[in-house]
Amino acid sequence: MDRNANKGAVLSPLRYCASCVLTLVCWAAWLLLGATLAIQLYIGIAKDVPVPGFVLRRIEAELAKENFSVRFGNAHFDPTGQILLENVQVNARAFEDSLFSSRIVHVRKSIWSVLAGRPIPDEVDFEGAVLQLPAMFSPSGTTEQLLRDVSGHIHFSANQYEIDQLCCRVGNIGVTFRGVITRPRTIKGRPLAPEEMARKFLQYGRQVAMALPQLQEVDHPELSVEASPRPQGGTNLVIRLTADGLHEPAKAPVTTGPIAITGHWAWDGLRPHTMRLHLVARDVAGPAGIAVPEVRALVRLDPPENEFAAIDQVGLRVEADVVHAIGEQWLLPTLAGTFSIREGSANFSAGVYSHGEHLQVTGDASIRSRSARIEIEGRVPPGLVTNLLTRRGPKLEPYFRFGDPVAVYGSLVVASGGHFGGLTVFVHGGRLDSHGVQITSARGEIDVDHDLNFLAHDAELVAGENVAHGSYWMNFRTMNYRMLLAGHLRPPDIGGWFRGDWWPNFWKHFAFPAQPPSADVDVQGNWRDSSRTTYFGSTDAFKPVVLGAPFERARTHIFARPQFAHVIDLAVENAGGAQHAGGWFKRIADVPGHAADIVQYDYDLAGNLDPATYALMAGEPVGTYLANAHFDQTPQLHASGSSVVDEGHIASETTFTADSNGALQIYGLPIDRVTVGANIKGTELNLNRVDFQFAGGHGTGKATMSLAPGGHRLSFEAALQEADFIRSVRAMQDYSAWHNPGAAKDSDAESSFIKRATGGKLDVTLSAQGSPPDVRSFHGGGTARLTGADLGEIHLFGLLSRALSAVAVNFGSLKLNEARTSFQLVDGRLHFPDARISGSSAVIEAKGDYTLATKSLDFTARLKPYEEGHNPLGLLINPLTSIFELKLNGPLAKPSWAVVLGQGPKPEGSGAPPASTPEPVRKPTPAPVSPGPGA
C-alpha cells in the first residue's frame, strides 16, 4: 500500500472524534445559555429569590479558609442580580466577639468570578455597619465599637479595592473615605491574607481607640481620607481633618479656634511609613492669659521598626508670628521636638524674640516620669525682667531693674513628677538699679536647687569705682538672704539694700573721698523683715574721713544691724604711721527706755593723734577743751565713755588719760610735760590727777573745768617745786602775751626786770577759779618761795641800792638769795601781803600788788640790813633804816624806787588807813631812780 492510503486511514477516526466533542460542547453551551436564560427570566419575574445553597456554602468555605466565619439572618437575590444579606456578622476564629456587623450587605459577584474561583466578591455595599475591637485589643478590656454608622460601596479587583464612598464615625469624628487601595504585600511578595490584614487593622485600631478620649475635646471634627495606589506598591493616603476648635485637650488648659490638619501616609504592608501632618490653628489661648493669633505646626509620626505599633516617634515643629503672654509680645516663637512614645521621652528646642533679643531653649524630657533637663541661651531684655518680677515677685522687682540686656547660659532640671529640680545659669549683665544701688555691670554663676535656694557664686559687681567679688544666697520660700563680698567698696553706696535710715546714719561718720576702701563683708537678713538684717565686714581705707577727721589710713571690723553698729577694732594712722590710734565704738539708735530718735555712742579709743584730730572725732566738748592746747609732740591719749545725742543736744561722759610726750601750751601757759587722768561728764571736765613739769620743776594738781552756757569756768589746785626762776618768769610773760595778743612783747634787751638770776629755784602752790580766757576773772591764792638766786643782782634790787645811795645810805650791792610770800589773785591783780626777801646782808619786807593786765607794780617795802645774819652792825643801822619807807611803782619793765619817811608797813588786816606820803626832806632829797640806758 502506498503512503497516502495509510494516511487517510489514520485521519478518519480523528475527524470523527473531533466532531463528537464539538457537538457535545455546542449542546452544553446551549443548555447553559438556556439555563441562564431561564434563571434570568425567573429572577426578573420573582421578587424574592433565595440564594442557592451551593453559593452560600462556597462563601462560607472561602471565609473559613481565612479563619473567618459569617452569620446572617436572610440571604436573597434582588432583582438587580446582587446578593442581599441581612444582619450580617463576621467573626474571626481568634476572637469570641464579632469583628464586623451590618444591618444590610449587598454583594455582587459575577458568574465568571465564581467560575474563576476568586473568593472575594466583585462589589460590596453596606449600611449601618459597625467595626468592633475585641476585648484583647480594646484599652478598656471589653469589646468596643471602633467604627460605627459605616456605609459605603467597595469594588474589588484582583489586588485593589476601589472605594467610591465610605462614611463612618470614629468617636465623635465624622470620617469620609474614598479612593483606591492596593492590596498590601508581605516581605516575600505575596499579598496579605485577609486575616493578616484584619490583625494589622486591629493593631492600628487599638492606637486610635487609645486616643479617642482626647478627641472628645475636639469640637465637631471631620476627617476625610483619599487613597491612591503607590507605584512601588501599597497605598498613599491623603488625610484632611478640620474642627471648630479644641477645648482643653488631654486636660491641658488650652483652647483654640478653628483648626485644620492635612497629612500624608503610605501603607504597603511591608514596613511602617512616616506620617506627616500640617496643622493650622487660629486664636490659640492658654493659661495665664497666653494668646496666639495663629499657630502653624508640622507633625511627623514615625512608626517603629516593629510594625505592631502604630506610632513610635512624633516629630513636631510649631511656629507663630507672635505670642501674647504675661503682658509681653513674644515674636516669632518656634518649637521643635521629637517625642518617643515607646520610651516616653522627648527632646526639643524652642526660640523666641522679645524686645529685640533672642532666647533659645533646648532640652530633653521623660514624659513617663515627667522630668526634663533644659538648656537656656540668649539675652534677656530688661523690660522682660521688670515685667516678670512685677507680676510674679513684686518685692524683688526694685532690686533687679536692669538697664541693659542680660546674657544668660545655663540649664534647668525638672525632677520626677514635674517638680523643680534645680537651675544652673551663667549671667552677665550691664547697668542695674538694685533698689537705689547703681551697678555698672554684674556677672556670676547662679544655682537654684529643689528647695529654692538661690546661690550666685563667682559673682562680680562693678558699681562705678566699687568692685566686689563674692556670692549671694537667698531662699525664695523664706526670703532669707546672705551676701559675701570682697573687693573695693564704699559701704554707703550699698545703702539701698538696707531698709530704714540706720545704714546711712551710721556711715555718715565715714567718708572715702580718695578711693573706695578694700572691704570684705558679710550681709545677712530677710527681704520681708528688715529688722533681721546684719552686717559684718572688714574695711581697709586709704585717706578716709572717720568721725569728721581725715586720716591717711584706717582699718576696722564692723558689726551692724538696724539701730545698732559696733566698730569692733578701729585702727587709724597719720603722719606716715607716726600718729596712730585704735579702739572701738558703738552706735545705738534704739536706746532702752528712751525715745527712738535718741542716739547713743559708746567708745574706747587710744592713740597719739594730733589733738585737733581728737577734737574732730570726739565732738564739741572735747574739741572746746583741746582748742586751747598746743603740743610740740602729739600726746598719748586713752579715752573711753559714752555720748547721747538727743535732737542736737549732746550729753557725754568720758574717762581718759593723757600724756603730752613733750612741751605744750595750755591757754598760752608753756608747760614742759603733763600727764593727766580725767573724766568729762556733760559740760564738766574733771582733771582728777595732774602730774606736770614746768620750767624745769615738777608739779602736781587737779582741776575742774565747766563749759556752762554762761561761760567757761576753771577751778584748779597746783603745787610746783624746784622750777627754774628765769624760765618761770618767761613762761608768765608768754602767758600774758597769749591773753593780750595786741600788746608788744618785751625783748630781753628792753626788759630791766632781770639782770642775773641764774640758778634760782621756785616753789609755788596755787589754787584759783575763774574763766580761762579772762585772767581778771580768776580768784584764789597761794604761796611762793624763791631760793638759790643772787637776788641782789636782780636789777630791781640794784635800783633799790642806788636809791638808798641817793640819801647817803650806801650799802653796796644787796646780798639777797631767798624770797617768800603768800599771795591772793583778785580781779586780775596779784596781792602780796607778806613778801619777804632775805639774804646774808639784808632783809626786805614788802607788800603790794601786781596788775597782770598792765604789768605794773605798786609795792611798799622796808629794808633791814644784816638782820638775817645777826650782824652786830645791824643793831646800829636798823634804827636808822626803820625811818625810811620804800616805794616801788611803775611798769615791770621800767620800775622806780622812792625812799620816803614813813611809819613802816602796818600789819596786814589791821584796818588802819594807809599812811600818807610825807613831803620829802630837801636835803638829802631822794630822786626817783629809774634804769638808765643799757641798764
mmCIF file of C-alpha atoms in Angstrom, residues 25 45 114-115 145 215 333 359 411 486 521 552 604 716 882 920:
data_model
loop_
_atom_site.group_PDB
_atom_site.id
_atom_site.type_symbol
_atom_site.label_atom_id
_atom_site.label_comp_id
_atom_site.label_asym_id
_atom_site.label_seq_id
_atom_site.Cartn_x
_atom_site.Cartn_y
_atom_site.Cartn_z
ATOM 1 C CA VAL A 25 -19.642 21.468 23.541
ATOM 2 C CA ILE A 45 -40.416 37.697 37.377
ATOM 3 C CA VAL A 114 -17.209 32.348 40.612
ATOM 4 C CA LEU A 115 -16.054 30.164 37.764
ATOM 5 C CA GLN A 145 -17.024 49.959 68.809
ATOM 6 C CA LEU A 215 -10.612 63.541 70.759
ATOM 7 C CA PRO A 333 8.273 81.781 68.611
ATOM 8 C CA LEU A 359 16.300 83.416 73.622
ATOM 9 C CA SER A 411 20.390 74.577 82.380
ATOM 10 C CA ALA A 486 35.169 91.254 98.891
ATOM 11 C CA VAL A 521 31.639 91.991 104.065
ATOM 12 C CA GLU A 552 46.000 108.559 105.870
ATOM 13 C CA ASP A 604 37.136 103.201 123.912
ATOM 14 C CA PHE A 716 42.271 124.174 139.967
ATOM 15 C CA SER A 882 63.397 151.968 160.041
ATOM 16 C CA PRO A 920 60.348 164.544 151.161
#
